[in-house]
mmCIF file of C-alpha atoms in Angstrom:
data_model
loop_
_atom_site.group_PDB
_atom_site.id
_atom_site.type_symbol
_atom_site.label_atom_id
_atom_site.label_comp_id
_atom_site.label_asym_id
_atom_site.label_seq_id
_atom_site.Cartn_x
_atom_site.Cartn_y
_atom_site.Cartn_z
ATOM 1 C CA MET K 911 0.800 0.176 0.042
ATOM 2 C CA ASN K 912 1.375 2.489 -0.939
ATOM 3 C CA GLU K 913 2.010 6.709 1.378
ATOM 4 C CA GLU K 914 -1.591 8.152 -0.016
ATOM 5 C CA ASN K 915 -3.695 4.883 0.028
ATOM 6 C CA LYS K 916 -2.483 4.385 3.376
ATOM 7 C CA LYS K 917 -3.258 8.441 4.812
ATOM 8 C CA VAL K 918 -6.812 7.874 2.748
ATOM 9 C CA ASN K 919 -7.716 4.895 4.672
ATOM 10 C CA GLN K 920 -6.508 6.365 7.846
ATOM 11 C CA TYR K 921 -8.385 9.100 7.994
ATOM 12 C CA VAL K 922 -11.627 6.961 7.039
ATOM 13 C CA ASN K 923 -11.303 5.221 9.750
ATOM 14 C CA GLU K 924 -10.351 8.290 12.113
ATOM 15 C CA LEU K 925 -13.495 9.258 11.159
ATOM 16 C CA ASN K 926 -15.343 6.655 11.303
ATOM 17 C CA LYS K 927 -14.272 6.208 15.416
ATOM 18 C CA LYS K 928 -14.787 9.884 15.700
ATOM 19 C CA TYR K 929 -18.176 10.862 13.977
ATOM 20 C CA CYS K 930 -20.256 7.567 12.023
ATOM 21 C CA TRP K 931 -22.749 7.010 14.756
ATOM 22 C CA ALA K 932 -22.643 3.242 13.120
ATOM 23 C CA ASN K 933 -20.643 2.601 15.095
ATOM 24 C CA HIS K 934 -22.128 3.774 19.007
ATOM 25 C CA LYS K 935 -22.336 0.480 20.644
ATOM 26 C CA ASN K 936 -25.780 0.560 21.701
ATOM 27 C CA LEU K 937 -26.905 0.994 18.275
ATOM 28 C CA ASP K 938 -28.677 -2.155 18.627
ATOM 29 C CA LYS K 939 -31.377 0.085 20.826
ATOM 30 C CA PHE K 940 -32.576 1.982 18.487
ATOM 31 C CA TYR K 941 -34.174 -0.197 16.080
ATOM 32 C CA SER K 942 -37.667 -1.498 16.410
ATOM 33 C CA LEU K 943 -36.728 -5.048 15.101
ATOM 34 C CA ASN K 944 -34.006 -5.909 17.623
ATOM 35 C CA LYS K 945 -32.737 -8.159 20.025
ATOM 36 C CA LYS K 946 -34.425 -7.792 22.708
ATOM 37 C CA SER K 947 -37.591 -7.652 20.582
ATOM 38 C CA PHE K 948 -36.838 -10.168 18.238
ATOM 39 C CA LYS K 949 -36.669 -12.604 21.064
ATOM 40 C CA HIS K 950 -40.732 -11.607 21.458
ATOM 41 C CA MET K 951 -41.371 -12.353 17.315
ATOM 42 C CA LYS K 952 -39.336 -15.652 17.168
ATOM 43 C CA GLN K 953 -43.413 -17.254 16.739
ATOM 44 C CA ILE K 954 -43.586 -14.673 13.295
ATOM 45 C CA TYR K 955 -41.059 -15.762 11.723
ATOM 46 C CA LYS K 956 -41.040 -19.231 12.206
ATOM 47 C CA ASP K 957 -42.390 -20.418 9.331
ATOM 48 C CA VAL K 958 -38.851 -18.415 8.349
ATOM 49 C CA GLU K 959 -36.273 -19.710 10.573
ATOM 50 C CA PRO K 960 -34.391 -17.118 10.043
ATOM 51 C CA SER K 961 -30.460 -16.894 9.812
ATOM 52 C CA PHE K 962 -30.147 -13.395 9.142
ATOM 53 C CA ILE K 963 -31.055 -9.843 9.143
ATOM 54 C CA LEU K 964 -30.909 -7.095 6.681
ATOM 55 C CA GLN K 965 -32.329 -3.379 7.229
ATOM 56 C CA PHE K 966 -32.492 -0.068 6.284
ATOM 57 C CA GLY K 967 -34.422 3.216 6.888
ATOM 58 C CA ILE K 968 -36.534 4.354 3.348
ATOM 59 C CA ILE K 969 -37.978 7.933 3.704
ATOM 60 C CA LEU K 970 -41.416 8.839 2.587
ATOM 61 C CA PRO K 971 -42.505 11.601 0.213
ATOM 62 C CA ILE K 972 -46.016 11.283 2.325
ATOM 63 C CA ASP K 973 -47.131 11.226 5.826
ATOM 64 C CA ASN K 974 -48.651 7.404 5.905
ATOM 65 C CA PRO K 975 -51.762 6.331 7.408
ATOM 66 C CA PHE K 976 -51.214 3.742 8.899
ATOM 67 C CA GLY K 977 -49.913 5.405 12.820
ATOM 68 C CA GLU K 978 -46.587 5.374 14.850
ATOM 69 C CA ASN K 979 -44.596 2.308 15.960
ATOM 70 C CA GLU K 980 -47.142 -0.301 13.782
ATOM 71 C CA PHE K 981 -45.219 -2.963 13.546
ATOM 72 C CA SER K 982 -46.349 -5.527 10.390
ATOM 73 C CA THR K 983 -44.906 -8.301 8.962
ATOM 74 C CA PHE K 984 -45.312 -11.228 5.897
ATOM 75 C CA LYS K 985 -43.933 -13.953 4.737
ATOM 76 C CA ILE K 986 -42.742 -13.830 0.258
ATOM 77 C CA PHE K 987 -40.407 -16.268 -1.185
ATOM 78 C CA GLU K 988 -37.654 -15.519 -3.322
ATOM 79 C CA ASP K 989 -35.637 -17.784 -5.233
ATOM 80 C CA LYS K 990 -36.807 -21.013 -3.232
ATOM 81 C CA ASN K 991 -34.764 -18.419 -0.286
ATOM 82 C CA LYS K 992 -37.727 -17.904 2.409
ATOM 83 C CA LEU K 993 -38.572 -14.005 2.794
ATOM 84 C CA GLY K 994 -40.416 -11.972 6.080
ATOM 85 C CA PHE K 995 -40.256 -8.540 5.274
ATOM 86 C CA SER K 996 -41.243 -6.032 8.342
ATOM 87 C CA PHE K 997 -42.612 -2.773 7.724
ATOM 88 C CA HIS K 998 -41.937 -0.018 10.913
ATOM 89 C CA PHE K 999 -43.523 3.610 10.366
ATOM 90 C CA ASP K 1000 -42.480 6.287 11.992
ATOM 91 C CA THR K 1001 -44.339 9.864 12.211
ATOM 92 C CA LEU K 1002 -40.600 12.931 11.031
ATOM 93 C CA LYS K 1003 -42.716 16.006 12.870
ATOM 94 C CA GLU K 1004 -40.034 18.746 10.370
ATOM 95 C CA LYS K 1005 -39.818 23.108 10.624
ATOM 96 C CA SER K 1006 -40.450 23.875 7.526
ATOM 97 C CA PHE K 1007 -40.998 27.571 6.296
ATOM 98 C CA PHE K 1008 -42.673 30.205 3.977
ATOM 99 C CA TYR K 1009 -41.320 33.403 3.254
ATOM 100 C CA ILE K 1010 -42.282 37.083 2.801
ATOM 101 C CA GLY K 1011 -39.554 39.650 0.367
ATOM 102 C CA LYS K 1012 -36.149 38.523 0.822
ATOM 103 C CA PRO K 1013 -35.763 35.488 2.537
ATOM 104 C CA LEU K 1014 -33.451 37.331 5.599
ATOM 105 C CA LYS K 1015 -35.990 40.075 6.256
ATOM 106 C CA TYR K 1016 -38.611 37.803 7.059
ATOM 107 C CA ARG K 1017 -39.530 34.177 7.353
ATOM 108 C CA LYS K 1018 -42.693 32.059 9.054
ATOM 109 C CA ALA K 1019 -42.291 29.117 10.567
ATOM 110 C CA PHE K 1020 -44.577 25.973 10.167
ATOM 111 C CA GLU K 1021 -45.068 21.946 10.518
ATOM 112 C CA THR K 1022 -44.809 19.572 8.222
ATOM 113 C CA TYR K 1023 -45.189 15.624 8.332
ATOM 114 C CA ARG K 1024 -43.116 12.766 7.068
ATOM 115 C CA THR K 1025 -42.781 8.885 7.590
ATOM 116 C CA ARG K 1026 -39.404 7.253 8.336
ATOM 117 C CA CYS K 1027 -40.337 3.165 7.254
ATOM 118 C CA GLU K 1028 -37.678 1.031 9.107
ATOM 119 C CA ILE K 1029 -37.391 -2.405 6.974
ATOM 120 C CA SER K 1030 -36.475 -5.355 8.365
ATOM 121 C CA ILE K 1031 -35.739 -8.288 6.050
ATOM 122 C CA VAL K 1032 -35.981 -11.355 7.469
ATOM 123 C CA MET K 1033 -34.175 -14.050 4.992
ATOM 124 C CA LYS K 1034 -33.141 -17.525 5.863
ATOM 125 C CA SER K 1035 -30.342 -18.012 4.309
ATOM 126 C CA SER K 1036 -28.076 -15.008 3.134
ATOM 127 C CA ILE K 1037 -27.331 -16.283 -0.034
ATOM 128 C CA ILE K 1038 -28.965 -15.701 -2.535
ATOM 129 C CA LYS K 1039 -28.553 -15.583 -6.863
ATOM 130 C CA ILE K 1040 -28.559 -12.058 -8.751
ATOM 131 C CA ASP K 1041 -27.447 -13.031 -12.736
ATOM 132 C CA ASP K 1042 -26.207 -16.036 -11.892
ATOM 133 C CA LYS K 1043 -23.638 -15.039 -9.708
ATOM 134 C CA ILE K 1044 -24.288 -16.235 -6.203
ATOM 135 C CA TYR K 1045 -23.593 -13.485 -3.402
ATOM 136 C CA ASN K 1046 -23.431 -14.688 0.364
ATOM 137 C CA ILE K 1047 -24.162 -11.178 2.033
ATOM 138 C CA GLU K 1048 -23.339 -12.455 5.470
ATOM 139 C CA LYS K 1049 -19.721 -13.757 4.454
ATOM 140 C CA ASP K 1050 -18.639 -11.168 2.618
ATOM 141 C CA MET K 1051 -20.102 -8.898 5.531
ATOM 142 C CA LYS K 1052 -18.131 -10.881 8.130
ATOM 143 C CA ILE K 1053 -15.348 -10.318 5.936
ATOM 144 C CA ILE K 1054 -15.021 -6.886 5.392
ATOM 145 C CA LYS K 1055 -15.341 -6.567 9.274
ATOM 146 C CA GLN K 1056 -12.253 -8.414 10.192
ATOM 147 C CA ALA K 1057 -10.648 -6.916 7.505
ATOM 148 C CA LYS K 1058 -6.866 -6.588 7.856
ATOM 149 C CA LEU K 1059 -5.594 -4.008 5.259
ATOM 150 C CA LYS K 1060 -2.288 -5.097 5.181
ATOM 151 C CA ASN K 1061 -1.558 -4.748 1.555
ATOM 152 C CA GLU K 1062 -2.137 -3.888 -1.546
ATOM 153 C CA GLU K 1063 -3.899 -7.079 -2.213
ATOM 154 C CA ASP K 1064 -5.542 -6.855 0.634
ATOM 155 C CA LEU K 1065 -7.053 -3.888 -0.019
ATOM 156 C CA LEU K 1066 -8.110 -5.105 -3.335
ATOM 157 C CA SER K 1067 -10.050 -7.906 -1.609
ATOM 158 C CA PHE K 1068 -11.934 -5.355 0.079
ATOM 159 C CA TYR K 1069 -12.928 -3.402 -2.453
ATOM 160 C CA LYS K 1070 -14.350 -6.500 -4.448
ATOM 161 C CA THR K 1071 -16.105 -7.821 -0.982
ATOM 162 C CA SER K 1072 -17.632 -4.270 -0.406
ATOM 163 C CA GLN K 1073 -19.410 -4.653 -4.066
ATOM 164 C CA ARG K 1074 -20.440 -7.467 -3.755
ATOM 165 C CA VAL K 1075 -22.481 -6.346 -0.497
ATOM 166 C CA PHE K 1076 -23.506 -3.160 -2.036
ATOM 167 C CA THR K 1077 -24.623 -5.308 -5.111
ATOM 168 C CA ALA K 1078 -26.454 -7.715 -2.687
ATOM 169 C CA GLN K 1079 -27.597 -4.946 -0.494
ATOM 170 C CA LYS K 1080 -29.504 -3.023 -3.509
ATOM 171 C CA TYR K 1081 -30.541 -6.292 -4.895
ATOM 172 C CA LEU K 1082 -32.709 -7.243 -1.715
ATOM 173 C CA GLN K 1083 -33.208 -3.730 -0.398
ATOM 174 C CA GLN K 1084 -35.135 -2.952 -4.209
ATOM 175 C CA ILE K 1085 -37.393 -5.862 -3.537
ATOM 176 C CA ALA K 1086 -38.252 -4.594 0.340
ATOM 177 C CA ILE K 1087 -39.265 -1.503 -2.195
ATOM 178 C CA ASP K 1088 -41.608 -3.023 -4.340
ATOM 179 C CA ASP K 1089 -43.372 -4.952 -1.616
ATOM 180 C CA LEU K 1090 -43.442 -1.381 0.059
ATOM 181 C CA ASN K 1091 -45.292 -0.279 -2.106
ATOM 182 C CA GLU K 1092 -47.523 -2.684 -3.069
ATOM 183 C CA VAL K 1093 -48.419 -1.774 0.748
ATOM 184 C CA LEU K 1094 -49.571 1.624 0.206
ATOM 185 C CA LEU K 1095 -50.814 1.634 -3.303
ATOM 186 C CA ASN K 1096 -53.154 -1.116 -2.268
ATOM 187 C CA TYR K 1097 -54.257 1.176 0.293
ATOM 188 C CA ALA K 1098 -54.518 3.788 -1.637
ATOM 189 C CA PHE K 1099 -56.204 1.726 -4.336
ATOM 190 C CA ILE K 1100 -58.947 1.074 -1.662
ATOM 191 C CA SER K 1101 -59.336 4.005 0.425
ATOM 192 C CA GLU K 1102 -58.892 7.000 -2.728
ATOM 193 C CA ASP K 1103 -56.439 8.591 -0.676
ATOM 194 C CA ASP K 1104 -55.161 10.938 -2.942
ATOM 195 C CA ASN K 1105 -51.949 11.959 -1.343
ATOM 196 C CA ILE K 1106 -49.779 8.511 -1.925
ATOM 197 C CA CYS K 1107 -47.818 7.911 -4.544
ATOM 198 C CA SER K 1108 -45.238 5.249 -5.127
ATOM 199 C CA ILE K 1109 -42.015 5.371 -3.925
ATOM 200 C CA ASN K 1110 -38.260 4.627 -5.428
ATOM 201 C CA ARG K 1111 -34.875 4.061 -4.115
ATOM 202 C CA ASP K 1112 -34.297 8.108 -4.259
ATOM 203 C CA ASN K 1113 -36.272 8.781 -1.177
ATOM 204 C CA ILE K 1114 -33.791 6.083 0.993
ATOM 205 C CA GLU K 1115 -32.142 9.090 2.859
ATOM 206 C CA PHE K 1116 -29.237 10.865 1.635
ATOM 207 C CA ALA K 1117 -26.974 9.638 3.812
ATOM 208 C CA SER K 1118 -27.819 6.492 4.429
ATOM 209 C CA HIS K 1119 -26.878 3.349 7.517
ATOM 210 C CA PHE K 1120 -27.586 -0.005 6.816
ATOM 211 C CA ARG K 1121 -26.807 -3.090 8.850
ATOM 212 C CA GLY K 1122 -26.319 -6.855 8.960
ATOM 213 C CA ILE K 1123 -27.326 -9.630 12.212
ATOM 214 C CA SER K 1124 -26.608 -13.164 12.217
ATOM 215 C CA VAL K 1125 -29.216 -14.215 14.178
ATOM 216 C CA SER K 1126 -27.580 -16.588 16.294
ATOM 217 C CA ASN K 1127 -25.047 -14.601 18.021
ATOM 218 C CA TRP K 1128 -26.819 -11.040 17.312
ATOM 219 C CA GLU K 1129 -23.702 -10.657 15.589
ATOM 220 C CA THR K 1130 -24.278 -6.815 13.333
ATOM 221 C CA TYR K 1131 -22.382 -5.376 11.081
ATOM 222 C CA ASN K 1132 -23.128 -1.670 10.310
ATOM 223 C CA TRP K 1133 -22.313 -0.222 7.184
ATOM 224 C CA MET K 1134 -22.600 3.514 5.672
ATOM 225 C CA THR K 1135 -23.739 3.968 1.928
ATOM 226 C CA VAL K 1136 -25.088 7.792 0.446
ATOM 227 C CA HIS K 1137 -27.869 8.372 -1.912
ATOM 228 C CA ASN K 1138 -29.827 11.805 -3.502
ATOM 229 C CA VAL K 1139 -33.059 12.422 -1.504
ATOM 230 C CA GLN K 1140 -35.903 15.159 -2.277
ATOM 231 C CA ALA K 1141 -38.904 14.885 0.162
ATOM 232 C CA TYR K 1142 -42.990 16.026 -0.885
ATOM 233 C CA PRO K 1143 -43.989 16.534 2.962
ATOM 234 C CA ARG K 1144 -48.158 16.778 3.514
ATOM 235 C CA GLU K 1145 -50.592 16.983 5.857
ATOM 236 C CA HIS K 1146 -50.654 14.255 8.775
ATOM 237 C CA CYS K 1147 -53.142 11.803 7.110
ATOM 238 C CA SER K 1148 -55.789 9.983 9.603
ATOM 239 C CA ASN K 1149 -55.318 5.807 10.373
ATOM 240 C CA PHE K 1150 -56.761 3.474 8.361
ATOM 241 C CA ASP K 1151 -59.174 0.234 8.377
ATOM 242 C CA LYS K 1152 -55.781 -2.582 9.712
ATOM 243 C CA GLU K 1153 -57.801 -4.624 6.076
ATOM 244 C CA ILE K 1154 -56.770 -2.138 3.692
ATOM 245 C CA PHE K 1155 -53.015 -2.589 5.322
ATOM 246 C CA GLY K 1156 -53.534 -6.538 4.985
ATOM 247 C CA HIS K 1157 -54.919 -5.998 2.195
ATOM 248 C CA SER K 1158 -51.287 -5.788 0.814
ATOM 249 C CA LEU K 1159 -49.816 -8.919 3.021
ATOM 250 C CA LEU K 1160 -49.863 -11.331 0.047
ATOM 251 C CA ASN K 1161 -47.163 -14.351 -0.227
ATOM 252 C CA ARG K 1162 -45.503 -12.885 -3.354
ATOM 253 C CA LEU K 1163 -45.681 -16.480 -5.214
ATOM 254 C CA ASP K 1164 -50.124 -14.831 -5.252
ATOM 255 C CA ARG K 1165 -48.909 -11.066 -5.117
ATOM 256 C CA ASN K 1166 -52.000 -8.955 -7.221
ATOM 257 C CA LEU K 1167 -51.392 -9.487 -11.100
ATOM 258 C CA PHE K 1168 -52.898 -6.001 -11.424
ATOM 259 C CA PHE K 1169 -49.635 -3.868 -9.921
ATOM 260 C CA GLU K 1170 -48.826 -1.792 -12.249
ATOM 261 C CA PHE K 1171 -52.500 -0.747 -13.495
ATOM 262 C CA LYS K 1172 -53.231 0.364 -9.303
ATOM 263 C CA ARG K 1173 -49.378 2.203 -9.872
ATOM 264 C CA ASN K 1174 -50.600 4.278 -12.257
ATOM 265 C CA LEU K 1175 -53.596 4.381 -10.786
ATOM 266 C CA GLN K 1176 -52.783 5.597 -8.378
ATOM 267 C CA ASP K 1177 -50.296 8.139 -9.024
ATOM 268 C CA SER K 1178 -52.245 9.646 -11.603
ATOM 269 C CA ARG K 1179 -54.417 10.198 -8.812
ATOM 270 C CA TYR K 1180 -51.060 11.935 -6.693
ATOM 271 C CA LEU K 1181 -50.255 13.643 -9.818
ATOM 272 C CA LEU K 1182 -53.591 15.471 -10.181
ATOM 273 C CA SER K 1183 -53.792 16.056 -6.733
ATOM 274 C CA LYS K 1184 -50.351 18.067 -6.675
ATOM 275 C CA GLY K 1185 -52.066 19.994 -10.281
ATOM 276 C CA SER K 1186 -50.455 18.050 -12.503
ATOM 277 C CA THR K 1187 -52.850 17.296 -15.067
ATOM 278 C CA VAL K 1188 -51.554 17.311 -18.094
ATOM 279 C CA GLU K 1189 -49.568 14.196 -16.926
ATOM 280 C CA SER K 1190 -52.401 12.643 -14.786
ATOM 281 C CA LEU K 1191 -54.222 12.349 -17.418
ATOM 282 C CA ILE K 1192 -51.257 10.482 -19.609
ATOM 283 C CA LYS K 1193 -51.749 8.290 -16.459
ATOM 284 C CA MET K 1194 -55.017 7.507 -15.601
ATOM 285 C CA ASN K 1195 -55.420 6.735 -19.583
ATOM 286 C CA THR K 1196 -51.840 4.419 -19.209
ATOM 287 C CA SER K 1197 -53.305 2.993 -16.349
ATOM 288 C CA ILE K 1198 -56.466 2.051 -17.762
ATOM 289 C CA GLU K 1199 -54.614 0.603 -21.401
ATOM 290 C CA VAL K 1200 -52.260 -1.278 -18.949
ATOM 291 C CA LEU K 1201 -55.253 -3.040 -17.290
ATOM 292 C CA LEU K 1202 -57.081 -3.818 -20.442
ATOM 293 C CA THR K 1203 -54.217 -5.564 -21.488
ATOM 294 C CA GLN K 1204 -53.292 -7.806 -18.110
ATOM 295 C CA ILE K 1205 -57.242 -8.733 -18.796
ATOM 296 C CA LEU K 1206 -56.496 -10.428 -22.406
ATOM 297 C CA ALA K 1207 -52.755 -11.289 -21.214
ATOM 298 C CA LEU K 1208 -54.351 -13.929 -18.193
ATOM 299 C CA TYR K 1209 -57.086 -14.864 -20.497
ATOM 300 C CA TRP K 1210 -54.494 -16.112 -23.095
ATOM 301 C CA ALA K 1211 -52.121 -18.223 -20.613
ATOM 302 C CA ASN K 1212 -55.235 -19.730 -19.135
ATOM 303 C CA GLU K 1213 -57.917 -20.466 -21.530
ATOM 304 C CA GLU K 1214 -55.411 -20.766 -24.485
ATOM 305 C CA GLU K 1215 -52.284 -21.589 -22.484
ATOM 306 C CA LEU K 1216 -50.233 -18.879 -24.314
ATOM 307 C CA GLU K 1217 -46.213 -18.328 -22.913
ATOM 308 C CA ILE K 1218 -45.237 -15.553 -22.041
ATOM 309 C CA ASP K 1219 -43.339 -15.200 -25.589
ATOM 310 C CA GLU K 1220 -46.930 -15.412 -27.217
ATOM 311 C CA ILE K 1221 -48.591 -13.390 -25.228
ATOM 312 C CA THR K 1222 -46.475 -10.218 -25.885
ATOM 313 C CA LYS K 1223 -46.471 -11.086 -29.237
ATOM 314 C CA LYS K 1224 -49.801 -11.044 -30.012
ATOM 315 C CA ILE K 1225 -50.389 -8.095 -27.693
ATOM 316 C CA ASP K 1226 -47.957 -6.134 -30.462
ATOM 317 C CA ASP K 1227 -49.307 -7.092 -32.945
ATOM 318 C CA ILE K 1228 -53.092 -6.753 -32.585
ATOM 319 C CA PRO K 1229 -54.238 -2.960 -33.071
ATOM 320 C CA PHE K 1230 -55.351 -1.274 -29.623
ATOM 321 C CA LYS K 1231 -58.782 -1.145 -31.401
ATOM 322 C CA LYS K 1232 -59.136 -4.638 -32.440
ATOM 323 C CA LYS K 1233 -58.699 -5.555 -28.797
ATOM 324 C CA ILE K 1234 -61.037 -3.363 -27.154
ATOM 325 C CA THR K 1235 -63.729 -3.888 -29.996
ATOM 326 C CA VAL K 1236 -63.570 -8.208 -30.611
ATOM 327 C CA GLU K 1237 -60.528 -9.639 -28.243
ATOM 328 C CA LEU K 1238 -62.199 -7.681 -25.081
ATOM 329 C CA PRO K 1239 -66.100 -8.276 -25.810
ATOM 330 C CA LYS K 1240 -64.841 -12.200 -26.053
ATOM 331 C CA ILE K 1241 -64.071 -12.317 -22.906
ATOM 332 C CA LEU K 1242 -66.228 -9.795 -20.582
ATOM 333 C CA GLY K 1243 -68.619 -9.440 -22.077
ATOM 334 C CA GLY K 1244 -70.550 -6.183 -22.431
ATOM 335 C CA ILE K 1245 -70.888 -3.398 -25.021
ATOM 336 C CA TRP K 1246 -67.676 -3.132 -26.102
ATOM 337 C CA ASP K 1247 -69.081 -0.807 -29.747
ATOM 338 C CA ILE K 1248 -66.416 3.025 -29.375
ATOM 339 C CA THR K 1249 -69.872 4.229 -31.326
ATOM 340 C CA LYS K 1250 -72.055 3.745 -29.038
ATOM 341 C CA LYS K 1251 -72.511 7.265 -27.430
ATOM 342 C CA GLU K 1252 -73.415 7.451 -23.875
ATOM 343 C CA LYS K 1253 -71.738 4.177 -22.739
ATOM 344 C CA PRO K 1254 -68.496 3.902 -20.908
ATOM 345 C CA LEU K 1255 -66.507 2.759 -23.445
ATOM 346 C CA ASN K 1256 -67.335 6.013 -25.745
ATOM 347 C CA GLU K 1257 -67.456 8.059 -23.892
ATOM 348 C CA TRP K 1258 -64.405 6.867 -22.280
ATOM 349 C CA TYR K 1259 -62.127 6.515 -25.983
ATOM 350 C CA GLU K 1260 -63.642 10.281 -27.055
ATOM 351 C CA ASN K 1261 -63.514 12.600 -23.555
ATOM 352 C CA SER K 1262 -59.755 10.960 -22.143
ATOM 353 C CA TYR K 1263 -58.541 8.264 -25.145
ATOM 354 C CA ILE K 1264 -58.395 10.662 -28.005
ATOM 355 C CA LEU K 1265 -57.473 13.709 -26.069
ATOM 356 C CA ARG K 1266 -54.656 11.729 -24.077
ATOM 357 C CA ASN K 1267 -53.418 11.124 -27.547
ATOM 358 C CA ARG K 1268 -54.027 14.842 -29.076
ATOM 359 C CA ILE K 1269 -50.990 15.753 -26.025
ATOM 360 C CA VAL K 1270 -48.579 12.997 -26.643
ATOM 361 C CA HIS K 1271 -48.606 13.371 -30.259
ATOM 362 C CA GLY K 1272 -49.878 17.118 -30.491
ATOM 363 C CA GLY K 1273 -48.847 18.987 -28.068
ATOM 364 C CA TYR K 1274 -52.758 19.939 -27.233
ATOM 365 C CA MET K 1275 -52.947 22.058 -23.462
ATOM 366 C CA PRO K 1276 -56.489 20.981 -22.392
ATOM 367 C CA GLU K 1277 -58.655 23.416 -20.200
ATOM 368 C CA MET K 1278 -59.276 22.315 -16.797
ATOM 369 C CA LYS K 1279 -62.899 20.742 -17.849
ATOM 370 C CA GLU K 1280 -61.670 18.952 -20.685
ATOM 371 C CA VAL K 1281 -59.440 17.427 -18.269
ATOM 372 C CA TYR K 1282 -61.619 16.238 -15.014
ATOM 373 C CA ASN K 1283 -63.948 15.855 -17.582
ATOM 374 C CA SER K 1284 -61.174 13.322 -19.069
ATOM 375 C CA GLN K 1285 -60.736 12.312 -15.697
ATOM 376 C CA ARG K 1286 -65.076 11.134 -14.567
ATOM 377 C CA CYS K 1287 -65.166 9.636 -17.443
ATOM 378 C CA CYS K 1288 -61.740 7.121 -17.035
ATOM 379 C CA TYR K 1289 -63.181 6.844 -13.578
ATOM 380 C CA ASN K 1290 -66.322 5.477 -15.296
ATOM 381 C CA PHE K 1291 -64.782 3.192 -18.028
ATOM 382 C CA ILE K 1292 -62.860 1.868 -15.062
ATOM 383 C CA ASN K 1293 -65.171 1.184 -13.178
ATOM 384 C CA TYR K 1294 -67.200 -0.477 -16.020
ATOM 385 C CA VAL K 1295 -64.424 -2.528 -16.377
ATOM 386 C CA ILE K 1296 -64.098 -3.779 -13.201
ATOM 387 C CA ASP K 1297 -67.567 -5.029 -12.746
ATOM 388 C CA LEU K 1298 -67.122 -6.770 -15.474
ATOM 389 C CA MET K 1299 -64.428 -8.824 -14.725
ATOM 390 C CA ASN K 1300 -66.542 -9.327 -11.468
ATOM 391 C CA LYS K 1301 -69.276 -11.029 -12.984
ATOM 392 C CA SER K 1302 -67.130 -13.127 -15.448
ATOM 393 C CA LYS K 1303 -66.651 -16.471 -15.650
ATOM 394 C CA TYR K 1304 -63.074 -16.757 -15.017
ATOM 395 C CA GLU K 1305 -62.377 -16.110 -11.336
ATOM 396 C CA TYR K 1306 -59.101 -15.024 -11.866
ATOM 397 C CA LEU K 1307 -60.143 -11.762 -12.959
ATOM 398 C CA HIS K 1308 -62.717 -11.611 -9.915
ATOM 399 C CA GLY K 1309 -61.135 -9.481 -6.738
ATOM 400 C CA LEU K 1310 -59.629 -6.477 -7.907
ATOM 401 C CA ASN K 1311 -61.317 -3.720 -5.498
ATOM 402 C CA SER K 1312 -62.009 -6.249 -2.886
ATOM 403 C CA VAL K 1313 -59.795 -6.420 0.470
ATOM 404 C CA GLU K 1314 -59.291 -10.049 1.240
ATOM 405 C CA LYS K 1315 -59.308 -11.600 5.113
ATOM 406 C CA LEU K 1316 -56.063 -12.250 6.041
ATOM 407 C CA GLU K 1317 -54.517 -12.516 9.481
ATOM 408 C CA ILE K 1318 -52.227 -9.382 10.238
ATOM 409 C CA LYS K 1319 -49.615 -9.193 12.908
ATOM 410 C CA ILE K 1320 -49.228 -6.724 14.279
ATOM 411 C CA MET K 1321 -47.004 -5.722 17.141
ATOM 412 C CA ASN K 1322 -46.631 -1.903 19.142
ATOM 413 C CA ILE K 1323 -42.227 -1.799 19.833
#
């Protein structure tokens, strides 16, 4: 190791020892799922048989409706490895300002609320497969913790092992964010809460701590990483029936097949509530196209036993108008004549779908009354389609707007 690398390494180590809160000896007590609480939760995770836990936090750009100090958990399965995802929500009360004239002359403080969600991924095995490569995040974290950087070769090995940890962490983190999105969007879809939007990695704190835990002896491995974050405060929402939260707590193998429809629909509502009317209109029509396409895909997969490649080709080959006037009536029944006035399909097609195309392809800027009329027609058409789905003879099309009765594990810590 050359002198410059030695100085850098020494400087970083000193900073970590002196300033990094991740090295706090009592860090475990700051987490909701910690050594003490885990002893009381073994029954919840008995089907997972956990050996390793990965924990990190994420800032929600809104204040969630589930209340504080609620600890809810459910099981999913990835690559035959059993995983349990637990979400713990806490409200962040923050101070914001509005300004009159020059900011330095006068400002007035007011409180805003956001939410931090602690996510714990409870794993049966720390070995995961990513793009045909095998990663053992627990083993690699342990190697880094015990590393002795004596020479250039040690430093190179340290770097490569660190990269494996970050790769595995980001992979698991994205799965967790996807499932948290299901929790939020399923709640929003049922409750019609316009303040909920989908989240992504941008919502992770700027300087983010994550840690791994070997369950057998509760040895912890503390890590720090850096992200970009942009937050959007909102007014505090009220609590909502826990069954709505439970609607999302499904085994991953049985996850709702219409998730992308819900995502686009909810993002449309959110954009409209924030004043982005044109973007909202485009998203709303996208959600309808996704819904109709997913109905066709499910039908072709179940009734015609087509493979995914065949379904994709069929979707690409059949013009959109033919899909809604020829293919969908065979599956759902109902009225699918675009020219039939004052019917849900006709109203949506003329007042929203065509308007959306004018905006996207011609740069047209609609008036507000056009936007709201378009939204009304979209909702009417969506309700019409879902009603036909629930009445159809195909059970896999039922229950899109229902809340399932599920056992929900909720603990106050």
